[in-house]
Coordinates of C-alpha atoms in Angstrom, one line a residue:
Chain A
M1 CA 30.3 32.1 35.8
A2 CA 34.0 32.5 35.7
V3 CA 35.5 35.1 33.5
Q4 CA 38.1 33.5 31.3
E5 CA 41.1 35.0 29.7
R6 CA 41.0 34.5 26.0
S7 CA 43.0 35.4 23.0
F8 CA 41.5 37.8 20.6
E9 CA 40.9 35.2 17.9
N10 CA 39.0 33.0 20.3
R11 CA 36.7 35.7 21.5
S12 CA 34.0 34.9 18.9
A13 CA 33.7 31.3 19.9
I14 CA 31.2 30.4 22.5
D15 CA 32.3 27.8 25.1
Y16 CA 29.2 25.6 25.0
S17 CA 30.6 23.0 27.4
Q18 CA 31.0 25.8 30.0
I19 CA 27.4 26.9 29.5
A20 CA 26.3 23.2 29.6
Q21 CA 28.0 22.8 33.0
S22 CA 26.7 26.1 34.4
S23 CA 24.2 25.9 37.2
S24 CA 21.5 27.9 35.4
F25 CA 21.7 25.6 32.4
Q26 CA 21.5 22.5 34.7
H27 CA 18.5 24.2 36.4
L28 CA 16.8 24.7 33.0
M29 CA 17.4 21.1 31.9
R30 CA 16.1 19.8 35.3
A31 CA 13.0 22.0 35.0
K32 CA 12.3 20.8 31.5
K33 CA 12.9 17.2 32.3
N34 CA 10.7 17.3 35.3
F35 CA 7.8 18.5 33.2
I36 CA 8.3 16.9 29.8
L37 CA 9.2 13.3 30.9
P38 CA 6.2 12.6 33.1
A39 CA 3.8 14.5 30.8
T40 CA 5.0 12.5 27.8
L41 CA 4.7 9.2 29.6
F42 CA 1.2 10.2 30.7
F43 CA -0.1 11.1 27.3
F44 CA 1.4 8.0 25.7
V45 CA -0.3 5.8 28.3
F46 CA -3.5 7.7 28.0
Y47 CA -3.4 7.6 24.2
F48 CA -2.7 3.9 23.9
A49 CA -5.2 3.0 26.6
L50 CA -8.0 3.7 24.1
P51 CA -6.9 1.3 21.2
V52 CA -5.7 -1.3 23.7
L53 CA -9.0 -1.3 25.6
T54 CA -11.1 -1.3 22.5
S55 CA -9.1 -4.1 20.8
Y56 CA -8.7 -6.5 23.7
S57 CA -12.0 -5.9 25.5
N58 CA -15.5 -4.6 25.3
V59 CA -15.5 -2.6 28.5
L60 CA -15.8 0.7 26.8
N61 CA -18.9 -0.4 24.8
S62 CA -21.2 0.0 27.8
S63 CA -23.4 3.1 27.9
A64 CA -22.1 6.3 29.5
I65 CA -24.9 8.7 28.6
G66 CA -27.8 7.1 26.7
P67 CA -26.5 5.9 23.4
I68 CA -23.1 7.4 23.9
S69 CA -20.7 4.7 25.1
W70 CA -17.6 5.1 27.2
A71 CA -15.5 4.7 24.1
W72 CA -16.8 8.0 22.8
V73 CA -16.3 9.6 26.1
F74 CA -12.7 8.4 26.2
A75 CA -12.2 9.6 22.6
F76 CA -13.4 13.1 23.5
A77 CA -11.2 13.0 26.6
Q78 CA -8.2 12.6 24.2
F79 CA -9.0 15.9 22.7
I80 CA -9.4 17.6 26.1
M81 CA -6.1 16.0 27.2
T82 CA -4.3 17.3 24.2
W83 CA -5.5 20.8 24.6
A84 CA -4.9 20.8 28.3
L85 CA -1.3 19.5 28.0
C86 CA -0.8 22.0 25.2
M87 CA -1.8 24.9 27.4
L88 CA 0.1 23.6 30.4
Y89 CA 3.2 23.3 28.3
S90 CA 2.9 26.9 27.1
K91 CA 2.7 28.1 30.6
R92 CA 5.7 26.0 31.7
A93 CA 7.7 27.0 28.6
A94 CA 7.2 30.7 29.4
K95 CA 9.2 29.9 32.6
F96 CA 11.8 28.0 30.6
D97 CA 12.2 31.1 28.4
E98 CA 12.8 33.2 31.5
I99 CA 15.6 30.9 32.7
V100 CA 17.1 31.1 29.2
E101 CA 17.0 34.9 29.2
Q102 CA 18.6 34.9 32.6
M103 CA 21.3 32.6 31.3
K104 CA 22.0 34.8 28.4
Q105 CA 22.3 37.8 30.8
E106 CA 24.6 35.9 33.1
A107 CA 26.7 34.7 30.2
K108 CA 27.0 38.2 28.8
E109 CA 28.1 39.5 32.2
G110 CA 30.4 36.6 32.6
G111 CA 32.0 37.3 29.3
N112 CA 31.1 34.0 27.7
L113 CA 29.0 35.5 25.0
Chain B
M1 CA -20.2 19.4 -15.0
H2 CA -21.2 21.6 -12.0
G3 CA -21.0 25.1 -13.3
L4 CA -21.0 26.8 -9.9
A5 CA -18.3 24.5 -8.5
F6 CA -16.2 25.2 -11.6
F7 CA -16.6 28.9 -11.0
L8 CA -15.5 28.7 -7.4
F9 CA -12.5 26.6 -8.5
L10 CA -11.5 29.4 -10.8
I11 CA -11.9 32.0 -8.0
I12 CA -9.6 29.9 -5.8
V13 CA -7.0 29.5 -8.6
A14 CA -7.1 33.2 -9.3
L15 CA -6.7 34.1 -5.6
T16 CA -3.7 31.7 -5.1
L17 CA -2.1 33.1 -8.3
V18 CA -2.5 36.7 -7.0
I19 CA -0.8 35.5 -3.7
T20 CA 2.0 33.9 -5.7
Y21 CA 2.5 37.1 -7.8
F22 CA 3.0 39.2 -4.7
A23 CA 5.1 36.5 -3.0
S24 CA 7.3 36.2 -6.1
K25 CA 8.4 39.8 -5.7
R26 CA 9.6 39.0 -2.2
T27 CA 11.4 35.8 -3.2
R28 CA 14.9 36.7 -4.2
T29 CA 17.1 34.9 -1.7
T30 CA 17.3 31.3 -0.6
S31 CA 16.2 32.2 2.9
E32 CA 13.0 33.8 1.4
F33 CA 12.5 30.8 -0.9
Y34 CA 12.9 28.1 1.8
T35 CA 11.5 29.8 4.8
A36 CA 9.7 33.1 3.9
D37 CA 12.7 34.7 5.6
S38 CA 11.5 33.3 8.9
S39 CA 9.0 36.2 9.1
L40 CA 5.7 34.4 9.9
T41 CA 4.0 35.1 13.2
G42 CA 2.9 32.3 15.5
W43 CA -0.7 32.7 14.4
Q44 CA 0.1 32.7 10.7
N45 CA 2.4 29.7 11.0
G46 CA -0.2 27.9 13.2
L47 CA -2.8 28.3 10.4
A48 CA -0.3 27.3 7.8
I49 CA 0.6 24.2 9.7
A50 CA -3.1 23.3 10.0
G51 CA -3.4 24.1 6.3
D52 CA -0.4 21.9 5.4
Y53 CA -1.6 19.0 7.6
M54 CA -5.3 18.7 7.0
S55 CA -4.9 16.9 3.7
A56 CA -7.7 15.7 1.4
A57 CA -7.1 12.3 3.0
S58 CA -8.1 13.7 6.4
F59 CA -10.9 16.0 5.3
L60 CA -12.6 13.7 2.8
G61 CA -11.1 10.4 4.0
I62 CA -12.0 10.6 7.7
A63 CA -15.5 12.0 7.0
G64 CA -16.1 9.0 4.7
M65 CA -14.5 6.5 7.1
I66 CA -16.7 7.7 10.0
A67 CA -19.8 7.7 7.8
L68 CA -19.1 4.1 6.7
F69 CA -17.4 2.5 9.8
G70 CA -18.5 4.8 12.7
F71 CA -16.1 4.8 15.7
D72 CA -13.1 3.3 13.9
G73 CA -12.9 6.2 11.5
F74 CA -12.5 8.5 14.5
F75 CA -9.2 6.8 15.5
Y76 CA -7.5 8.7 12.7
S77 CA -8.9 12.0 14.1
I78 CA -7.5 11.2 17.5
G79 CA -4.1 10.0 16.4
F80 CA -3.6 12.9 14.0
L81 CA -4.3 15.3 16.8
V82 CA -2.5 13.8 19.8
A83 CA 0.6 13.5 17.6
Y84 CA 1.0 17.3 18.0
L85 CA 1.9 16.7 21.7
V86 CA 5.0 14.8 20.4
V87 CA 5.7 17.7 18.0
L88 CA 5.3 20.3 20.7
Y89 CA 7.1 18.6 23.6
I90 CA 10.0 17.0 21.8
V91 CA 10.6 18.3 18.2
A92 CA 9.5 21.8 17.4
E93 CA 11.7 24.0 19.5
P94 CA 15.0 22.1 19.2
L95 CA 14.4 21.8 15.4
R96 CA 13.9 25.6 15.1
N97 CA 17.0 26.2 17.2
L98 CA 19.3 23.8 15.3
G99 CA 18.0 23.9 11.8
K100 CA 18.0 26.4 9.0
Y101 CA 16.2 25.2 5.9
T102 CA 15.7 21.5 6.1
M103 CA 15.5 18.6 8.6
A104 CA 18.9 17.4 7.5
D105 CA 20.4 20.7 8.7
M106 CA 19.4 19.8 12.2
I107 CA 21.1 16.4 12.1
A108 CA 24.1 17.8 10.3
A109 CA 24.5 20.4 13.0
R110 CA 25.6 17.5 15.2
F111 CA 27.2 15.1 12.8
D112 CA 29.4 17.0 10.5
D113 CA 29.3 14.4 7.9
K114 CA 28.1 14.5 4.3
K115 CA 26.8 10.9 4.4
V116 CA 24.4 11.8 7.3
R117 CA 23.1 14.8 5.4
G118 CA 22.7 12.7 2.3
V119 CA 20.7 9.9 4.0
A120 CA 18.5 12.4 5.8
A121 CA 17.8 14.1 2.5
L122 CA 17.0 10.8 0.9
N123 CA 14.4 10.1 3.7
T124 CA 12.9 13.5 3.2
I125 CA 12.5 13.0 -0.5
S126 CA 11.1 9.5 -0.2
I127 CA 8.5 10.5 2.4
S128 CA 7.5 13.7 0.4
I129 CA 7.1 11.8 -2.8
F130 CA 5.0 9.0 -1.3
Y131 CA 2.8 11.6 0.3
M132 CA 2.6 13.6 -2.9
I133 CA 1.6 10.7 -5.1
A134 CA -1.2 10.0 -2.6
Q135 CA -2.4 13.6 -2.8
L136 CA -2.2 13.8 -6.6
V137 CA -3.9 10.5 -7.1
G138 CA -6.6 11.6 -4.7
A139 CA -6.8 15.0 -6.4
G140 CA -7.2 13.4 -9.9
G141 CA -10.0 11.1 -8.7
L142 CA -11.8 13.8 -6.8
I143 CA -11.8 16.5 -9.5
K144 CA -13.0 13.9 -11.9
L145 CA -15.9 13.1 -9.6
L146 CA -16.7 16.8 -8.9
L147 CA -16.2 18.4 -12.3
G148 CA -16.1 15.5 -14.7
I149 CA -12.6 16.5 -15.9
D150 CA -10.6 13.5 -16.9
Y151 CA -8.0 12.0 -14.4
V152 CA -5.0 12.9 -16.5
Y153 CA -6.1 16.6 -16.9
S154 CA -7.0 16.9 -13.2
V155 CA -3.5 15.7 -12.2
L156 CA -1.9 18.0 -14.7
I157 CA -3.9 21.1 -13.6
V158 CA -3.0 20.5 -9.9
G159 CA 0.5 19.7 -10.8
V160 CA 1.1 22.8 -12.9
L161 CA -0.5 25.0 -10.2
M162 CA 1.6 23.6 -7.4
T163 CA 4.8 24.1 -9.5
V164 CA 3.9 27.7 -10.2
Y165 CA 3.3 28.5 -6.4
V166 CA 6.6 26.9 -5.4
V167 CA 8.9 28.0 -8.2
F168 CA 7.7 31.6 -8.2
G169 CA 6.4 32.2 -4.7
G170 CA 8.6 29.8 -2.7
M171 CA 7.7 29.4 1.0
T172 CA 5.9 32.8 1.2
A173 CA 3.3 31.8 -1.5
T174 CA 3.1 28.3 -0.1
S175 CA 2.4 29.5 3.4
W176 CA -0.3 31.9 2.3
V177 CA -2.0 29.3 0.1
Q178 CA -2.0 27.1 3.2
I179 CA -3.4 29.9 5.4
V180 CA -6.2 30.7 3.0
K181 CA -7.0 27.0 2.7
A182 CA -7.1 26.5 6.4
V183 CA -9.6 29.3 6.8
L184 CA -11.8 28.1 4.0
L185 CA -11.7 24.5 5.3
M186 CA -12.7 25.6 8.9
V187 CA -15.5 27.8 7.6
G188 CA -16.9 25.0 5.4
T189 CA -16.6 22.4 8.1
F190 CA -18.3 24.7 10.6
I191 CA -21.2 25.5 8.4
I192 CA -21.9 21.9 7.6
S193 CA -21.5 20.8 11.2
I194 CA -23.9 23.5 12.5
I195 CA -26.5 22.5 9.9
V196 CA -26.1 18.8 10.8
F197 CA -26.3 19.5 14.6
A198 CA -29.4 21.7 14.0
K199 CA -31.1 18.8 12.2
F200 CA -30.7 16.8 15.4
D201 CA -32.1 19.7 17.5
F202 CA -28.6 20.4 18.9
N203 CA -28.9 17.3 20.9
L204 CA -26.0 14.9 20.9
I205 CA -28.0 12.0 22.4
K206 CA -30.6 12.4 19.7
M207 CA -27.8 12.4 17.1
F208 CA -26.2 9.2 18.4
N209 CA -29.7 7.5 18.6
E210 CA -30.8 8.4 15.1
V211 CA -27.5 7.7 13.4
K212 CA -27.5 4.0 14.4
T213 CA -30.9 3.5 12.8
A214 CA -29.6 5.1 9.6
T215 CA -26.6 2.8 8.9
P216 CA -26.5 -0.8 7.9
L217 CA -24.2 -1.5 10.8
G218 CA -27.0 -0.5 13.3
E219 CA -25.9 -0.5 16.9
A220 CA -22.4 -1.7 16.0
F221 CA -21.8 1.6 14.2
L222 CA -21.2 3.3 17.5
N223 CA -18.8 0.7 18.7
P224 CA -15.1 0.1 17.8
G225 CA -14.1 -2.9 15.7
N226 CA -15.9 -2.4 12.4
K227 CA -12.8 -1.6 10.4
F228 CA -9.9 -2.5 12.6
K229 CA -10.3 -6.1 13.7
D230 CA -6.8 -7.2 14.4
P231 CA -5.6 -5.7 17.7
L232 CA -2.0 -5.6 16.8
D233 CA -2.8 -3.8 13.5
T234 CA -4.9 -1.2 15.4
I235 CA -2.1 -0.5 17.8
S236 CA 0.5 -0.4 15.0
L237 CA -1.6 2.1 13.1
N238 CA -2.0 4.3 16.3
L239 CA 1.7 4.1 16.8
A240 CA 2.5 5.3 13.3
L241 CA -0.1 8.1 13.6
I242 CA 1.2 9.5 16.9
L243 CA 4.9 9.2 16.0
G244 CA 4.7 9.9 12.2
T245 CA 3.6 13.5 12.3
A246 CA 6.8 14.5 14.2
G247 CA 8.9 13.0 11.4
L248 CA 6.9 14.4 8.4
P249 CA 9.4 16.7 6.5
H250 CA 6.7 19.1 5.2
I251 CA 5.5 19.7 8.7
L252 CA 9.0 20.0 10.1
I253 CA 10.1 22.7 7.6
R254 CA 7.2 24.8 8.8
F255 CA 9.2 25.6 12.0
F256 CA 11.9 27.3 10.0
T257 CA 9.3 30.0 8.8
V258 CA 9.2 31.6 12.3
K259 CA 11.9 33.6 14.0
D260 CA 12.6 31.7 17.1
A261 CA 11.8 28.7 19.3
P262 CA 9.1 30.4 21.4
T263 CA 7.3 31.4 18.2
A264 CA 7.6 27.9 16.9
R265 CA 6.0 26.7 20.1
K266 CA 3.2 29.2 19.8
S267 CA 2.5 28.1 16.2
V268 CA 2.2 24.5 17.4
V269 CA -0.3 25.6 20.1
Y270 CA -2.4 27.5 17.6
A271 CA -2.2 24.6 15.1
T272 CA -3.3 22.1 17.8
W273 CA -6.4 24.2 18.6
I274 CA -7.4 24.6 15.0
I275 CA -6.7 21.0 14.0
G276 CA -8.4 19.7 17.2
I277 CA -11.6 21.6 16.5
F278 CA -11.6 20.4 13.0
Y279 CA -11.2 16.8 14.0
V280 CA -14.0 17.1 16.6
L281 CA -16.2 18.4 13.8
T282 CA -15.4 15.3 11.6
I283 CA -18.0 13.5 13.8
F284 CA -20.7 15.8 12.5
L285 CA -19.5 15.3 8.9
G286 CA -19.4 11.6 9.3
F287 CA -22.6 11.2 11.3
G288 CA -24.4 13.7 9.0
A289 CA -23.3 11.8 5.9
A290 CA -24.4 8.5 7.4
A291 CA -27.8 9.9 8.4
F292 CA -28.7 12.2 5.5
V293 CA -26.8 10.8 2.5
G294 CA -26.9 7.1 3.4
Y295 CA -24.5 4.2 3.1
D296 CA -25.5 3.1 -0.4
K297 CA -25.2 6.5 -2.0
I298 CA -21.8 7.2 -0.4
V299 CA -20.4 3.9 -1.5
A300 CA -21.9 4.3 -5.0
A301 CA -20.1 7.6 -5.5
N302 CA -16.8 6.3 -4.2
P303 CA -16.2 2.9 -2.5
A304 CA -13.7 4.4 0.0
G305 CA -16.2 7.0 1.1
N306 CA -14.2 9.9 -0.2
M307 CA -17.4 11.7 -1.5
A308 CA -19.3 11.6 1.8
A309 CA -18.5 15.2 2.8
P310 CA -19.3 16.8 -0.6
L311 CA -22.5 14.7 -0.9
L312 CA -23.5 15.8 2.6
A313 CA -23.0 19.4 1.6
E314 CA -25.2 18.9 -1.4
V315 CA -28.0 17.3 0.6
L316 CA -27.9 20.0 3.3
G317 CA -27.2 23.2 1.3
G318 CA -27.8 22.4 -2.4
D319 CA -25.6 23.4 -5.3
F320 CA -23.9 26.2 -3.6
L321 CA -22.7 24.4 -0.5
F322 CA -21.7 21.4 -2.7
A323 CA -19.7 23.8 -4.9
F324 CA -18.1 25.5 -1.9
V325 CA -17.1 22.2 -0.3
S326 CA -15.7 20.9 -3.6
A327 CA -13.7 24.1 -4.0
V328 CA -12.4 23.8 -0.5
A329 CA -11.3 20.2 -1.2
F330 CA -9.5 21.4 -4.3
A331 CA -7.8 24.2 -2.3
T332 CA -6.8 21.6 0.3
I333 CA -5.0 19.5 -2.3
L334 CA -3.2 22.5 -3.7
A335 CA -2.0 23.7 -0.3
V336 CA -0.7 20.3 0.8
V337 CA 1.0 19.4 -2.5
A338 CA 2.8 22.8 -2.6
G339 CA 4.2 22.1 0.9
L340 CA 5.4 18.7 -0.2
V341 CA 7.1 20.0 -3.3
L342 CA 8.9 22.5 -1.2
S343 CA 10.1 20.0 1.3
A344 CA 11.4 17.6 -1.4
A345 CA 12.9 20.4 -3.5
S346 CA 14.7 21.9 -0.5
A347 CA 16.2 18.5 0.3
F348 CA 17.4 18.2 -3.3
A349 CA 18.7 21.8 -3.7
H350 CA 19.9 22.6 -0.2
D351 CA 21.2 19.3 1.0
F352 CA 22.3 17.4 -2.2
Y353 CA 23.3 20.3 -4.4
S354 CA 24.6 23.0 -2.2
H355 CA 26.1 21.0 0.6
I356 CA 27.2 17.7 -0.9
L357 CA 27.7 18.5 -4.6
R358 CA 29.0 22.0 -4.2
R359 CA 30.5 21.6 -0.7
G360 CA 28.7 24.7 0.4
E361 CA 30.5 26.9 -2.1
A362 CA 27.6 27.7 -4.5
T363 CA 26.8 31.3 -4.7
E364 CA 23.4 32.6 -3.5
K365 CA 22.3 33.0 -7.1
E366 CA 23.3 29.5 -8.0
Q367 CA 21.5 28.1 -5.0
M368 CA 18.3 29.9 -6.0
V369 CA 18.5 28.6 -9.5
A370 CA 19.1 25.1 -8.1
A371 CA 16.1 25.4 -5.7
R372 CA 13.8 26.5 -8.5
W373 CA 14.9 23.7 -10.9
A374 CA 14.7 21.2 -8.1
S375 CA 11.0 22.3 -7.6
V376 CA 10.3 21.8 -11.2
G377 CA 12.0 18.4 -11.2
V378 CA 10.1 17.2 -8.1
S379 CA 6.9 18.3 -9.6
V380 CA 7.4 16.7 -13.0
L381 CA 8.5 13.4 -11.3
S382 CA 5.5 13.3 -9.0
I383 CA 3.1 14.2 -11.8
L384 CA 4.5 11.3 -13.9
L385 CA 4.3 8.9 -11.0
A386 CA 0.8 10.0 -10.2
L387 CA -0.3 9.4 -13.8
F388 CA 0.9 5.8 -13.5
A389 CA -0.4 5.3 -9.9
Q390 CA -4.0 6.1 -10.8
K391 CA -5.3 2.7 -9.5
M392 CA -3.3 2.8 -6.2
N393 CA -5.0 3.0 -2.9
V394 CA -4.4 6.5 -1.5
A395 CA -4.8 5.5 2.2
F396 CA -2.0 3.0 1.6
L397 CA 0.4 5.6 0.3
V398 CA -0.4 8.0 3.2
S399 CA 0.1 5.3 5.8
L400 CA 3.4 4.4 4.1
A401 CA 4.6 8.0 4.4
F402 CA 3.6 8.1 8.1
A403 CA 5.3 4.8 8.8
V404 CA 8.6 5.8 7.1
A405 CA 8.5 9.2 8.9
A406 CA 8.0 7.5 12.3
S407 CA 10.6 4.8 11.6
A408 CA 13.4 6.6 9.8
N409 CA 13.2 10.3 10.9
L410 CA 11.8 10.4 14.4
P411 CA 14.4 8.1 16.1
I412 CA 17.2 10.2 14.6
I413 CA 15.7 13.5 15.7
V414 CA 15.1 12.3 19.2
L415 CA 18.5 10.7 19.7
T416 CA 20.3 13.6 18.1
I417 CA 18.8 15.9 20.8
F418 CA 18.9 13.6 23.8
W419 CA 21.7 11.0 23.5
R420 CA 25.2 12.0 24.3
R421 CA 26.8 8.8 22.9
F422 CA 24.9 8.9 19.6
N423 CA 27.3 9.0 16.6
T424 CA 27.4 9.1 12.8
T425 CA 27.3 5.3 12.3
G426 CA 24.2 5.1 14.5
A427 CA 22.5 7.9 12.7
I428 CA 23.1 6.4 9.3
A429 CA 22.2 2.9 10.4
G430 CA 18.9 4.1 12.1
M431 CA 17.8 6.2 9.1
L432 CA 18.5 3.4 6.5
V433 CA 17.0 0.6 8.6
G434 CA 14.0 2.7 9.4
L435 CA 13.4 3.6 5.8
F436 CA 14.0 0.2 4.3
S437 CA 12.3 -1.9 7.0
A438 CA 9.1 0.2 6.6
L439 CA 9.2 -0.1 2.8
L440 CA 9.9 -3.8 2.8
L441 CA 7.3 -4.6 5.5
V442 CA 4.7 -2.7 3.5
F443 CA 5.8 -4.5 0.3
F444 CA 5.1 -7.8 1.9
S445 CA 1.9 -6.6 3.7
P446 CA -1.8 -7.1 2.8
N447 CA -1.7 -3.7 1.2
V448 CA 0.3 -5.2 -1.7
W449 CA -0.6 -8.9 -1.5
S450 CA -4.1 -10.5 -1.3
P451 CA -5.2 -14.0 -2.2
E452 CA -8.3 -12.5 -3.8
P453 CA -7.6 -11.1 -7.3
G454 CA -8.2 -7.4 -7.5
A455 CA -8.3 -6.8 -3.7
A456 CA -4.6 -5.6 -3.7
I457 CA -1.8 -4.9 -6.2
L458 CA -0.5 -8.5 -6.3
V459 CA -2.2 -11.8 -5.8
G460 CA -0.8 -14.1 -3.1
E461 CA -0.6 -14.6 0.6
P462 CA 1.0 -11.6 2.4
L463 CA 4.3 -12.6 4.2
F464 CA 3.7 -9.8 6.8
K465 CA 0.3 -9.9 8.2
L466 CA -0.1 -6.3 9.4
A467 CA -1.3 -3.5 7.1
N468 CA 0.7 -1.0 9.1
P469 CA 4.4 -1.7 9.7
G470 CA 4.9 0.8 12.5
I471 CA 4.9 -1.6 15.5
V472 CA 7.9 -3.4 13.9
S473 CA 9.7 -0.8 11.9
I474 CA 9.7 2.0 14.5
P475 CA 11.4 -0.1 17.2
L476 CA 13.8 -1.3 14.4
G477 CA 14.7 2.3 13.6
F478 CA 15.6 3.0 17.2
I479 CA 17.4 -0.3 17.7
A480 CA 19.5 0.2 14.6
S481 CA 20.5 3.7 15.8
I482 CA 21.5 2.4 19.2
V483 CA 23.3 -0.8 18.0
G484 CA 25.0 1.1 15.2
T485 CA 26.3 3.6 17.7
L486 CA 27.5 1.0 20.2
L487 CA 29.2 -1.2 17.6
S488 CA 31.2 1.5 15.9
S489 CA 34.5 2.4 17.2
K490 CA 33.9 6.1 16.6
N491 CA 33.5 8.0 19.8
A492 CA 30.8 10.6 20.1
D493 CA 32.2 14.1 20.3
S494 CA 31.1 15.1 23.8
K495 CA 32.0 18.8 23.2
K496 CA 29.8 18.8 20.1
F497 CA 26.9 17.3 22.2
D498 CA 27.3 20.0 24.7
E499 CA 27.0 22.5 21.9
I500 CA 23.9 20.8 20.5
L501 CA 22.3 20.5 23.9
V502 CA 22.8 24.2 24.7
K503 CA 21.7 25.4 21.2
A504 CA 18.7 23.1 21.1
N505 CA 17.5 24.2 24.5
T506 CA 18.3 27.8 24.6
G507 CA 18.8 29.0 21.0
I508 CA 22.1 30.6 22.0
K509 CA 23.9 30.6 18.7
E510 CA 26.1 33.6 18.2
L511 CA 27.6 36.6 19.9
A512 CA 24.8 38.4 21.7
N513 CA 24.9 42.2 21.1

């Protein structure tokens, strides 16, 4: 990040556009997008598949294990999906935090903060 | 009157008042009042979110709905939980990074315009008040059933207590009441579920087999389609459930009680585990009530099934368990209404009074006085409304709150964080169209109109056929935001968006030391 000459009055202002264009911020946004976008699409489709299937068809009414039908199995799968995506996100987000820390460090050295 | 239940109620009231007393000593600044000085840990806030979220409607309502309608009741459990993925992935961290005390802060961070803040505050207040009337009406009915105290007095007792927590203890007392309630609720639910499961020899297959012989629905009990028959309505409900949570103001303000975005994220993860475990256990509550209390007795006590869980506790564990579950239900209502009062009062005092009326020039002391008076005002207003709304359907009010939250708040939150072109006109258009389309559609819906006298509030053919407006009003909220933006001549401030983008994603706010 380029060191910029600044007047004294300006020193307290952070140049957000400069940070936004920095390669580390771009890297952060890409990393977030690559995880959040597909994961969100996935859970929306997975979530709505249950009411759509139960409203427009009876396919989930057949037995999975004895009296327990596939509708219940799918319903439980929603819980597993939620917890799994929750844990997965925390793991990924820890990496996002690292990038942010790195950015703050760089910005400080670069004189932007 | 149940003496033991009454005694446990008193213990809970005493405990919450002790919490409020200690919290009041720590509530001198607006930051302490609105956010407990952002001092909660991830665990504490996770429990408080759970305590704030699992309302009487979800504890008593879902147990009853599963007991009466089987699978369809479980849709609520699923939707209420999966919604937390939207909160976690999209809303929680940017909100913590951009906001200070209220949801409007976050939107005002990008659009430096009093009108935007005003409309955002209007949405917060509307949603909180609908939700609060629902809780108070439910509380009145419930306490009447449990203790035999008249509806009017029940509402007044709950109303006075919630006002005391918020006015004296602010967010600190509110959070701890929610934490205590979350623990009590989980303990109660666990005990009942274990007893129910033990009665079926810890065998799921046996449980499913026996429950279908116990209900009038028989085999159909285990299949979807008993309550939700119209496919579009089912999908509309599911849409409002999954998108509504991320727009509920009393949940959103909980992210200001932690110090930074990573802690906000942790608190959502803890909340998701707690809430998820609770909603899995609603199966045991519902199936247990269906099998051991029986359809006729549940409906006789309350046609909506709200008494299924307390009645189940009585059958399984006698007077003590009944008293305990009743007391937990009472604590549940207290915790949720306190959170709602706080969210509406902070919108009044922080957004309307401090920012719009006083242009940000009120002193700290004046702001504190305003916040406390706003809390009293919100409480009095909702108590009065609840007294008139006694006959209203509680589930209808809750679904209205979710629909408005999903249609009016969520589009604005999402577009504020993600869309560079989004501007003031779009934000205002989206919020107003979302709010009023949800309200109007509900007004013309079967919730309000029914050709059968007595089945709804008014007699007549509903103009809008769906009970839940989400499938229409949520897209309308998004479309209005986008069209409003594209039609207005105002250009979005690209520099400002850079700032919001960086702040929302990194939390970089001021000079690092």
